[in-house]
CSV table of C-alpha atoms (C1' of nucleotides) in Angstrom, one decimal:
chain,number,residue,atom,x,y,z
A,1,MET,CA,0.0,0.0,0.0
A,2,ASP,CA,1.1,3.5,-0.7
A,3,LYS,CA,2.2,4.9,2.7
A,4,SER,CA,2.6,8.4,1.6
A,5,THR,CA,-0.9,9.2,0.5
A,6,ILE,CA,-2.9,7.6,3.3
A,7,SER,CA,-5.0,9.8,5.5
A,8,SER,CA,-5.0,10.1,9.2
A,9,LYS,CA,-8.6,8.9,9.3
A,10,SER,CA,-7.7,5.7,7.5
A,11,ILE,CA,-5.0,5.0,10.1
A,12,TYR,CA,-7.4,5.5,12.9
A,13,ARG,CA,-9.8,3.0,11.4
A,14,LEU,CA,-7.0,0.5,10.7
A,15,LEU,CA,-6.1,0.7,14.4
A,16,ILE,CA,-9.7,0.1,15.3
A,17,TYR,CA,-10.0,-2.8,13.0
A,18,GLN,CA,-6.9,-4.3,14.7
A,19,ARG,CA,-8.6,-4.1,18.1
A,20,CYS,CA,-11.8,-5.7,16.8
A,21,LEU,CA,-9.8,-8.4,15.0
A,22,ARG,CA,-7.9,-9.3,18.1
A,23,LYS,CA,-11.1,-9.8,20.0
A,24,LEU,CA,-12.3,-12.1,17.3
A,25,LEU,CA,-9.0,-14.0,17.5
A,26,GLU,CA,-9.5,-14.5,21.2
A,27,ASN,CA,-12.9,-16.0,20.5
A,28,GLU,CA,-11.2,-18.3,17.9
A,29,ILE,CA,-13.1,-16.9,15.0
A,30,GLU,CA,-11.2,-17.6,11.9
A,31,THR,CA,-12.9,-15.5,9.2
A,32,VAL,CA,-15.0,-12.4,9.2
A,33,SER,CA,-17.0,-10.6,6.5
A,34,SER,CA,-16.5,-6.9,5.8
A,35,SER,CA,-20.0,-6.2,7.0
A,36,ALA,CA,-19.5,-8.0,10.4
A,37,LEU,CA,-16.2,-6.3,11.0
A,38,ALA,CA,-17.5,-3.0,9.9
A,39,LYS,CA,-20.4,-3.2,12.3
A,40,ALA,CA,-18.1,-4.0,15.2
A,41,ALA,CA,-15.8,-1.1,14.2
A,42,GLY,CA,-18.7,1.3,13.7
A,43,VAL,CA,-18.1,2.1,10.1
A,44,ASN,CA,-19.6,1.4,6.6
A,45,ALA,CA,-18.8,-1.9,5.1
A,46,ALA,CA,-17.8,-0.4,1.7
A,47,GLN,CA,-15.4,1.9,3.5
A,48,LEU,CA,-13.8,-1.0,5.3
A,49,ARG,CA,-13.2,-2.8,2.0
A,50,LYS,CA,-11.7,0.4,0.6
A,51,ASP,CA,-9.4,0.8,3.6
A,52,LEU,CA,-8.2,-2.7,3.0
A,53,ALA,CA,-8.0,-2.4,-0.8
A,54,GLY,CA,-4.4,-1.3,-0.9
A,55,PHE,CA,-3.2,-4.5,0.8
A,56,GLY,CA,-4.0,-6.6,-2.3
A,57,GLN,CA,-6.3,-9.6,-2.6
A,58,LEU,CA,-6.6,-10.8,0.9
A,59,GLY,CA,-10.3,-11.6,1.2
A,60,THR,CA,-12.2,-14.5,-0.3
A,61,ARG,CA,-15.4,-13.7,-2.1
A,62,GLY,CA,-18.3,-15.5,-0.6
A,63,LEU,CA,-16.4,-16.1,2.6
A,64,GLY,CA,-14.7,-13.0,4.0
A,65,TYR,CA,-11.3,-12.2,5.4
A,66,PRO,CA,-9.0,-14.6,7.4
A,67,VAL,CA,-8.7,-12.9,10.8
A,68,GLU,CA,-5.2,-13.8,11.7
A,69,ASP,CA,-3.8,-12.9,8.3
A,70,LEU,CA,-5.5,-9.6,8.3
A,71,ILE,CA,-4.1,-8.8,11.7
A,72,ASN,CA,-0.6,-9.5,10.5
A,73,THR,CA,-1.0,-7.6,7.3
A,74,ILE,CA,-2.2,-4.5,9.1
A,75,ARG,CA,0.4,-4.7,11.8
A,76,GLU,CA,3.1,-5.0,9.2
A,77,PHE,CA,1.8,-2.0,7.3
A,78,LEU,CA,1.6,0.1,10.5
A,79,GLY,CA,5.1,-0.9,11.3
A,80,LYS,CA,4.3,-1.8,14.9
A,81,SER,CA,7.9,-2.3,15.8
A,82,ALA,CA,9.6,-2.7,19.2
A,83,LEU,CA,8.7,-0.9,22.4
A,84,GLN,CA,8.8,2.8,21.7
A,85,PRO,CA,10.0,5.3,24.3
A,86,VAL,CA,7.8,8.3,25.1
A,87,ILE,CA,8.3,11.1,27.5
A,88,LEU,CA,5.7,13.0,29.4
A,89,ILE,CA,5.8,16.7,30.4
A,90,GLY,CA,3.7,17.9,33.3
A,91,ALA,CA,3.2,15.5,36.1
A,92,GLY,CA,0.1,17.0,37.5
A,93,ASN,CA,-3.3,15.3,37.9
A,94,LEU,CA,-3.7,14.2,34.3
A,95,GLY,CA,0.0,13.5,33.7
A,96,SER,CA,0.2,11.2,36.7
A,97,ALA,CA,-2.9,9.4,35.6
A,98,LEU,CA,-1.4,8.9,32.2
A,99,MET,CA,1.8,7.5,33.7
A,100,ARG,CA,-0.3,4.8,35.3
A,101,TYR,CA,-2.5,4.2,32.3
A,102,ASN,CA,-1.7,0.8,30.9
A,103,GLY,CA,-3.3,1.4,27.5
A,104,PHE,CA,-0.1,2.9,26.3
A,105,GLN,CA,1.9,-0.1,27.2
A,106,LYS,CA,-0.5,-2.4,25.4
A,107,GLY,CA,0.0,-0.3,22.3
A,108,GLY,CA,3.7,-0.8,22.5
A,109,PHE,CA,4.8,2.5,24.2
A,110,GLN,CA,6.7,3.1,27.4
A,111,VAL,CA,6.9,6.3,29.3
A,112,VAL,CA,10.6,6.3,30.0
A,113,GLY,CA,10.7,9.7,31.8
A,114,ALA,CA,8.6,12.5,33.0
A,115,PHE,CA,9.4,16.2,33.5
A,116,ASP,CA,7.9,18.8,35.8
A,117,LEU,CA,8.7,22.1,37.3
A,118,PHE,CA,8.4,20.5,40.7
A,119,PRO,CA,9.5,16.8,40.3
A,120,GLN,CA,9.2,16.0,44.0
A,121,ALA,CA,5.5,16.6,44.0
A,122,SER,CA,4.9,13.7,41.7
A,123,TYR,CA,6.5,10.9,43.7
A,124,GLY,CA,4.4,8.4,45.5
A,125,LYS,CA,1.6,8.9,43.1
A,126,GLY,CA,1.5,5.2,42.3
A,127,HIS,CA,3.6,5.1,39.2
A,128,ASP,CA,7.2,4.1,38.7
A,129,VAL,CA,8.2,6.6,36.1
A,130,PRO,CA,11.2,8.8,37.1
A,131,VAL,CA,10.4,12.5,37.3
A,132,PHE,CA,13.0,15.0,36.4
A,133,PRO,CA,13.2,18.8,36.5
A,134,MET,CA,12.6,20.6,33.3
A,135,ASP,CA,16.3,21.5,32.8
A,136,ASN,CA,17.0,18.0,31.9
A,137,LEU,CA,14.5,17.8,29.1
A,138,THR,CA,16.5,18.7,26.0
A,139,THR,CA,19.5,16.5,27.0
A,140,PHE,CA,17.2,13.6,27.8
A,141,ILE,CA,15.5,13.7,24.4
A,142,GLN,CA,18.7,13.8,22.5
A,143,GLN,CA,20.6,11.2,24.5
A,144,LYS,CA,17.7,8.7,24.5
A,145,ASN,CA,16.6,9.6,21.0
A,146,VAL,CA,13.0,10.0,22.0
A,147,LYS,CA,10.6,10.8,19.2
A,148,LEU,CA,7.3,11.2,21.0
A,149,ALA,CA,6.2,13.5,23.8
A,150,ILE,CA,3.0,13.7,25.8
A,151,LEU,CA,2.3,17.3,26.9
A,152,CYS,CA,0.1,17.8,30.0
A,153,VAL,CA,1.2,21.2,31.3
A,154,PRO,CA,-1.3,24.0,32.0
A,155,GLY,CA,-2.3,25.9,28.8
A,156,GLU,CA,-0.3,29.0,29.6
A,157,HIS,CA,3.0,27.0,29.6
A,158,ALA,CA,2.3,24.7,26.7
A,159,GLN,CA,3.7,26.9,23.9
A,160,GLU,CA,6.9,27.5,25.8
A,161,VAL,CA,7.5,23.8,26.4
A,162,ALA,CA,6.6,23.1,22.7
A,163,ASN,CA,9.3,25.5,21.7
A,164,THR,CA,11.8,23.5,23.8
A,165,LEU,CA,10.6,20.3,22.3
A,166,ALA,CA,11.0,21.7,18.8
A,167,LEU,CA,14.5,22.8,19.5
A,168,ALA,CA,15.3,19.3,20.8
A,169,LYS,CA,14.0,17.9,17.5
A,170,ILE,CA,11.1,15.9,18.9
A,171,GLY,CA,9.0,14.1,16.2
A,172,GLY,CA,5.5,14.3,17.5
A,173,ILE,CA,3.5,15.8,20.4
A,174,LEU,CA,0.4,14.4,21.9
A,175,ASN,CA,-1.0,17.6,23.3
A,176,PHE,CA,-3.5,17.5,26.2
A,177,SER,CA,-3.1,21.2,26.9
A,178,PRO,CA,-6.0,23.4,25.9
A,179,THR,CA,-3.7,25.5,23.6
A,180,VAL,CA,-3.2,25.5,19.9
A,181,LEU,CA,0.5,24.9,19.5
A,182,GLN,CA,2.6,26.7,16.9
A,183,VAL,CA,5.3,24.4,15.8
A,184,PRO,CA,7.4,23.8,12.7
A,185,ASP,CA,6.0,21.6,10.0
A,186,SER,CA,8.5,18.8,10.8
A,187,ILE,CA,6.6,18.1,14.0
A,188,THR,CA,3.3,16.3,14.1
A,189,VAL,CA,0.8,17.4,16.7
A,190,ASN,CA,-2.2,15.5,17.9
A,191,ASN,CA,-4.5,17.5,20.1
A,192,VAL,CA,-6.6,15.8,22.7
A,193,ASP,CA,-8.6,18.6,24.4
A,194,LEU,CA,-10.8,17.1,27.1
A,195,ALA,CA,-12.9,20.2,27.8
A,196,LEU,CA,-13.4,20.8,24.1
A,197,GLU,CA,-14.7,17.2,23.6
A,198,LEU,CA,-17.2,17.6,26.4
A,199,GLU,CA,-18.3,21.0,25.2
A,200,ASN,CA,-18.7,19.7,21.7
A,201,LEU,CA,-20.7,16.7,22.9
A,202,SER,CA,-22.9,19.0,25.0
A,203,TYR,CA,-23.8,21.1,22.0
A,204,PHE,CA,-25.2,18.2,20.1
A,205,VAL,CA,-27.0,16.8,23.1
A,206,THR,CA,-28.6,20.0,24.2
A,207,GLN,CA,-30.1,20.5,20.7
A,208,GLU,CA,-32.9,18.0,21.4
A,209,PRO,CA,-36.1,19.3,23.0
B,1,MET,CA,-27.4,30.6,11.9
B,2,ASP,CA,-29.0,27.3,11.0
B,3,LYS,CA,-28.4,25.1,14.0
B,4,SER,CA,-29.6,21.9,12.4
B,5,THR,CA,-27.1,21.7,9.5
B,6,ILE,CA,-23.9,22.7,11.3
B,7,SER,CA,-21.2,20.1,11.4
B,8,SER,CA,-19.3,18.8,14.4
B,9,LYS,CA,-16.1,20.2,13.0
B,10,SER,CA,-17.4,23.7,12.8
B,11,ILE,CA,-18.5,23.5,16.5
B,12,TYR,CA,-15.0,22.4,17.4
B,13,ARG,CA,-13.6,25.4,15.6
B,14,LEU,CA,-16.1,27.8,17.1
B,15,LEU,CA,-15.0,26.6,20.6
B,16,ILE,CA,-11.4,27.1,19.7
B,17,TYR,CA,-12.1,30.6,18.4
B,18,GLN,CA,-13.8,31.3,21.7
B,19,ARG,CA,-10.7,30.4,23.6
B,20,CYS,CA,-8.4,32.5,21.4
B,21,LEU,CA,-10.8,35.4,21.6
B,22,ARG,CA,-10.9,35.3,25.4
B,23,LYS,CA,-7.1,35.5,25.5
B,24,LEU,CA,-7.3,38.6,23.2
B,25,LEU,CA,-9.8,40.1,25.5
B,26,GLU,CA,-7.6,39.6,28.5
B,27,ASN,CA,-4.9,41.5,26.6
B,28,GLU,CA,-7.4,44.2,26.0
B,29,ILE,CA,-7.3,43.8,22.2
B,30,GLU,CA,-10.5,45.1,20.8
B,31,THR,CA,-10.5,44.0,17.2
B,32,VAL,CA,-8.9,41.1,15.3
B,33,SER,CA,-8.6,40.3,11.6
B,34,SER,CA,-9.7,36.9,10.3
B,35,SER,CA,-6.1,36.1,9.4
B,36,ALA,CA,-4.7,36.8,12.9
B,37,LEU,CA,-7.4,34.9,14.6
B,38,ALA,CA,-7.1,32.0,12.1
B,39,LYS,CA,-3.4,31.8,12.8
B,40,ALA,CA,-3.9,31.6,16.5
B,41,ALA,CA,-6.6,29.0,16.1
B,42,GLY,CA,-4.5,27.0,13.6
B,43,VAL,CA,-7.0,27.2,10.7
B,44,ASN,CA,-7.3,28.8,7.3
B,45,ALA,CA,-8.5,32.4,7.3
B,46,ALA,CA,-11.1,31.8,4.6
B,47,GLN,CA,-12.5,29.0,6.6
B,48,LEU,CA,-12.8,31.1,9.7
B,49,ARG,CA,-14.8,33.7,7.8
B,50,LYS,CA,-17.0,30.9,6.4
B,51,ASP,CA,-17.6,29.6,9.9
B,52,LEU,CA,-18.6,33.1,11.0
B,53,ALA,CA,-20.6,33.8,7.9
B,54,GLY,CA,-23.9,32.5,9.3
B,55,PHE,CA,-23.9,35.0,12.1
B,56,GLY,CA,-24.5,37.9,9.7
B,57,GLN,CA,-22.5,41.0,9.1
B,58,LEU,CA,-20.3,41.3,12.2
B,59,GLY,CA,-16.9,42.2,10.8
B,60,THR,CA,-15.9,45.5,9.4
B,61,ARG,CA,-14.0,45.5,6.1
B,62,GLY,CA,-10.6,46.9,6.4
B,63,LEU,CA,-10.6,46.5,10.1
B,64,GLY,CA,-11.6,43.1,11.3
B,65,TYR,CA,-14.0,41.7,14.0
B,66,PRO,CA,-14.8,43.3,17.3
B,67,VAL,CA,-13.5,40.8,19.9
B,68,GLU,CA,-16.1,41.2,22.6
B,69,ASP,CA,-19.0,41.2,20.2
B,70,LEU,CA,-17.7,38.1,18.5
B,71,ILE,CA,-17.4,36.2,21.8
B,72,ASN,CA,-20.9,37.1,22.8
B,73,THR,CA,-22.3,36.1,19.4
B,74,ILE,CA,-20.6,32.7,19.5
B,75,ARG,CA,-21.5,32.1,23.1
B,76,GLU,CA,-25.1,32.9,22.3
B,77,PHE,CA,-25.1,30.5,19.4
B,78,LEU,CA,-23.6,27.7,21.3
B,79,GLY,CA,-26.1,28.2,24.1
B,80,LYS,CA,-23.6,28.2,26.9
B,81,SER,CA,-26.2,28.1,29.6
B,82,ALA,CA,-26.0,27.4,33.3
B,83,LEU,CA,-23.7,25.0,35.0
B,84,GLN,CA,-24.4,21.6,33.5
B,85,PRO,CA,-24.4,18.4,35.6
B,86,VAL,CA,-22.2,15.5,34.4
B,87,ILE,CA,-21.7,12.0,35.9
B,88,LEU,CA,-18.6,9.9,35.6
B,89,ILE,CA,-18.5,6.1,35.5
B,90,GLY,CA,-15.3,4.3,36.5
B,91,ALA,CA,-13.3,5.9,39.3
B,92,GLY,CA,-10.0,4.4,38.4
B,93,ASN,CA,-6.8,6.1,37.5
B,94,LEU,CA,-8.1,8.1,34.6
B,95,GLY,CA,-11.6,8.7,36.2
B,96,SER,CA,-10.1,10.1,39.4
B,97,ALA,CA,-7.8,12.4,37.4
B,98,LEU,CA,-10.8,13.7,35.4
B,99,MET,CA,-12.7,14.4,38.6
B,100,ARG,CA,-9.8,16.6,39.7
B,101,TYR,CA,-9.5,18.2,36.2
B,102,ASN,CA,-10.6,21.8,36.4
B,103,GLY,CA,-10.9,22.2,32.6
B,104,PHE,CA,-14.4,20.8,32.8
B,105,GLN,CA,-15.5,23.4,35.4
B,106,LYS,CA,-14.1,26.2,33.3
B,107,GLY,CA,-16.2,25.0,30.5
B,108,GLY,CA,-19.4,25.1,32.6
B,109,PHE,CA,-19.6,21.5,33.6
B,110,GLN,CA,-19.8,20.0,37.1
B,111,VAL,CA,-19.2,16.3,37.9
B,112,VAL,CA,-22.0,15.8,40.3
B,113,GLY,CA,-21.5,12.1,41.0
B,114,ALA,CA,-19.3,9.2,40.1
B,115,PHE,CA,-20.0,5.5,40.0
B,116,ASP,CA,-17.8,2.5,40.4
B,117,LEU,CA,-17.9,-1.2,41.3
B,118,PHE,CA,-15.8,-0.4,44.3
B,119,PRO,CA,-16.7,3.1,45.5
B,120,GLN,CA,-14.6,2.9,48.6
B,121,ALA,CA,-11.4,2.6,46.6
B,122,SER,CA,-11.8,6.0,45.2
B,123,TYR,CA,-12.1,8.1,48.4
B,124,GLY,CA,-9.1,10.1,49.5
B,125,LYS,CA,-7.9,10.6,45.9
B,126,GLY,CA,-8.0,14.3,46.2
B,127,HIS,CA,-11.4,15.0,44.7
B,128,ASP,CA,-14.7,15.9,46.3
B,129,VAL,CA,-17.0,14.1,44.1
B,130,PRO,CA,-19.3,11.6,45.8
B,131,VAL,CA,-18.7,8.0,44.6
B,132,PHE,CA,-21.6,5.6,44.5
B,133,PRO,CA,-22.0,1.9,43.7
B,134,MET,CA,-23.2,1.0,40.2
B,135,ASP,CA,-26.7,0.0,41.4
B,136,ASN,CA,-27.6,3.7,42.0
B,137,LEU,CA,-26.7,4.7,38.4
B,138,THR,CA,-30.1,4.6,36.7
B,139,THR,CA,-32.0,6.2,39.6
B,140,PHE,CA,-29.4,9.0,39.9
B,141,ILE,CA,-29.6,9.9,36.2
B,142,GLN,CA,-33.4,10.0,36.2
B,143,GLN,CA,-33.8,11.9,39.4
B,144,LYS,CA,-31.1,14.5,38.7
B,145,ASN,CA,-32.0,14.7,35.0
B,146,VAL,CA,-28.4,14.2,33.9
B,147,LYS,CA,-27.8,14.4,30.2
B,148,LEU,CA,-24.0,13.7,29.9
B,149,ALA,CA,-21.9,10.9,31.1
B,150,ILE,CA,-18.1,10.4,31.1
B,151,LEU,CA,-17.2,6.8,30.7
B,152,CYS,CA,-13.9,5.6,32.0
B,153,VAL,CA,-14.4,1.9,32.7
B,154,PRO,CA,-12.1,-0.8,31.3
B,155,GLY,CA,-12.9,-1.7,27.7
B,156,GLU,CA,-14.5,-5.0,28.6
B,157,HIS,CA,-17.2,-3.4,30.7
B,158,ALA,CA,-17.9,-0.4,28.5
B,159,GLN,CA,-20.7,-1.8,26.4
B,160,GLU,CA,-22.5,-3.1,29.4
B,161,VAL,CA,-22.4,0.2,31.1
B,162,ALA,CA,-23.4,1.9,27.9
B,163,ASN,CA,-26.5,-0.3,27.8
B,164,THR,CA,-27.5,0.8,31.2
B,165,LEU,CA,-26.9,4.5,30.3
B,166,ALA,CA,-29.1,4.0,27.2
B,167,LEU,CA,-31.9,2.5,29.2
B,168,ALA,CA,-31.7,5.5,31.6
B,169,LYS,CA,-32.1,7.8,28.6
B,170,ILE,CA,-28.7,9.5,28.8
B,171,GLY,CA,-28.2,12.1,26.1
B,172,GLY,CA,-24.5,11.8,25.4
B,173,ILE,CA,-21.4,9.8,26.3
B,174,LEU,CA,-17.8,11.0,26.4
B,175,ASN,CA,-16.2,7.6,26.0
B,176,PHE,CA,-12.7,7.1,27.2
B,177,SER,CA,-12.9,3.3,27.0
B,178,PRO,CA,-11.1,1.6,24.1
B,179,THR,CA,-14.3,0.2,22.8
B,180,VAL,CA,-16.6,1.0,20.0
B,181,LEU,CA,-20.0,1.5,21.6
B,182,GLN,CA,-23.2,0.2,20.0
B,183,VAL,CA,-25.9,2.6,21.1
B,184,PRO,CA,-29.3,3.8,19.8
B,185,ASP,CA,-29.2,6.8,17.4
B,186,SER,CA,-30.7,9.0,20.1
B,187,ILE,CA,-27.5,9.0,22.0
B,188,THR,CA,-24.4,11.0,20.9
B,189,VAL,CA,-21.1,9.4,21.6
B,190,ASN,CA,-17.7,11.2,21.5
B,191,ASN,CA,-14.8,8.8,21.6
B,192,VAL,CA,-11.5,9.9,23.2
B,193,ASP,CA,-9.2,6.9,22.8
B,194,LEU,CA,-5.8,7.8,24.4
B,195,ALA,CA,-3.9,4.8,23.2
B,196,LEU,CA,-5.3,5.2,19.7
B,197,GLU,CA,-4.2,8.9,19.6
B,198,LEU,CA,-0.7,8.0,20.5
B,199,GLU,CA,-0.5,5.1,18.0
B,200,ASN,CA,-1.9,7.3,15.3
B,201,LEU,CA,0.7,10.0,16.1
B,202,SER,CA,3.4,7.4,16.1
B,203,TYR,CA,2.5,6.2,12.6
B,204,PHE,CA,3.0,9.7,11.1
B,205,VAL,CA,6.2,10.4,13.1
B,206,THR,CA,7.9,7.1,12.3
B,207,GLN,CA,7.4,7.6,8.6
B,208,GLU,CA,10.3,10.0,8.4
B,209,PRO,CA,13.8,8.6,7.8
C,1,DT,C1',-5.0,49.7,1.2
C,2,DC,C1',-6.7,46.4,4.2
C,3,DG,C1',-9.9,42.9,5.2
C,4,DT,C1',-14.6,41.0,4.9
C,5,DG,C1',-18.0,38.2,2.5
C,6,DT,C1',-18.8,34.8,-0.9
C,7,DG,C1',-19.3,32.3,-5.4
C,8,DA,C1',-16.7,28.9,-7.7
C,9,DA,C1',-13.3,25.4,-7.8
C,10,DG,C1',-10.9,21.9,-5.8
C,11,DA,C1',-9.7,18.3,-2.7
C,12,DC,C1',-11.2,14.8,0.1
C,13,DG,C1',-14.0,11.2,2.1
C,14,DT,C1',-18.0,8.3,1.9
C,15,DT,C1',-21.5,5.5,0.0
C,16,DC,C1',-23.7,3.2,-3.8
C,17,DA,C1',-24.2,-0.4,-6.9
C,18,DC,C1',-22.8,-4.1,-9.3
C,19,DA,C1',-19.5,-7.2,-11.8
C,20,DG,C1',-17.2,-11.2,-10.8
C,21,DC,C1',-15.3,-14.9,-7.9
C,22,DT,C1',-16.1,-19.0,-4.6
D,1,DA,C1',-26.2,-17.4,-2.4
D,2,DG,C1',-22.8,-14.8,-0.2
D,3,DC,C1',-19.1,-11.6,-0.3
D,4,DT,C1',-15.2,-9.1,-2.2
D,5,DG,C1',-13.2,-5.5,-5.0
D,6,DT,C1',-14.0,-1.2,-7.3
D,7,DG,C1',-15.6,2.4,-10.7
D,8,DA,C1',-18.7,6.0,-10.3
D,9,DA,C1',-21.8,9.1,-7.9
D,10,DC,C1',-22.4,11.7,-4.2
D,11,DG,C1',-21.7,14.7,-0.4
D,12,DT,C1',-18.8,17.4,2.6
D,13,DC,C1',-15.1,20.2,3.8
D,14,DT,C1',-11.4,23.4,2.4
D,15,DT,C1',-9.2,26.7,-0.2
D,16,DC,C1',-8.9,30.1,-3.9
D,17,DA,C1',-9.8,34.5,-5.7
D,18,DC,C1',-12.0,38.5,-6.2
D,19,DA,C1',-15.7,42.1,-5.8
D,20,DC,C1',-16.8,45.4,-2.7
D,21,DG,C1',-17.0,48.3,1.6
D,22,DA,C1',-14.5,51.1,5.2
DNA sequence: TCGTGTGAAGACGTTCACAGCT
DNA sequence: AGCTGTGAACGTCTTCACACGA
């Protein structure tokens, strides 16, 4: 499949298919139709087939897709390699919770270090991630060759930290701060704005009478 | 503006504009051009003007938009009403952190109650939200007329809880569980999948040589 | 001249519908 | 009969480009 022209949305869906397929595998189901998998993933069946189209002929007409093969094909495409190191900046409420969150580990990521203005405050919060002062940030990134950073600092400090990350040549930022970051094009930013999500949801719910 | 045909994406952007505008107001800036605001919000200037088009003639050619008026117009459109009650299900790591998260309060929401299989385990975690056993869920929703729920239970229990919420006629679910929920059309679901976000980010970062 | 408002064009994503294989 | 693979239609979102007002 052509890796350069694929959209972010397709990647999201492929990741979701992976999850659904793994559940099927656990239940020892060997083949699945596009319509069944699409329903589980919450998408249209034609779209699922389109997403899978680039992988070549891997479904059987009249039957469906072989679950295990499909998992492997997608994993290979996504390049799910070895354990990937991640750092986290801002060891407050949310940051500490994310350090304990095991969903990242399942996905092949490990939080190898955290950074905070007041590192001491974060100890004893039930995680085993070392917390360093902010001064060490740049050196750490460069020495450990870290590509991804999770940003959980208050909105008013987010841009400042992002600048530091940019100088240290980070590859991507998962930004939980309620701030639109201005970064060079070489850095990919994924925004997860919790308040915004709730407000957006609220808009569509309150519309009803 | 026509409230029925507006897309979720536009709402997200309007909420972001709000934030940027408020910062401008704090700095006592009275007018802003579409290009300046668009840059701050990370969008195209033409798109911003399109988003605002439905509100009627509120910009001045050659000058820009009056900051304060624009804030009020958008707020009125979004119907940012009184404090809105929200419940949270799953008082684990993430759930507890969200209870302490003050971004929700800033957005006009209040977590009025939390629910967990083991309510005792959540006390003393630095929040002041009452935690109830799951049995009380339905009654609570109906008696307090709660419209929004934040779902933070492990993936394997998410669908089960969603079913309960559906029966209790919840309006919307902010779903942090790594599960695709199957719910009736009357319920709006907003998925925030932390692991997925990081995996997606990772894909686009690892592409580079 | 600067910046809004907007028609038109373009890019993108989704869904339909059906030929063709098992 | 059931299901994949896919061209074509459709719909949505984004960007361009420019007329017009301040």
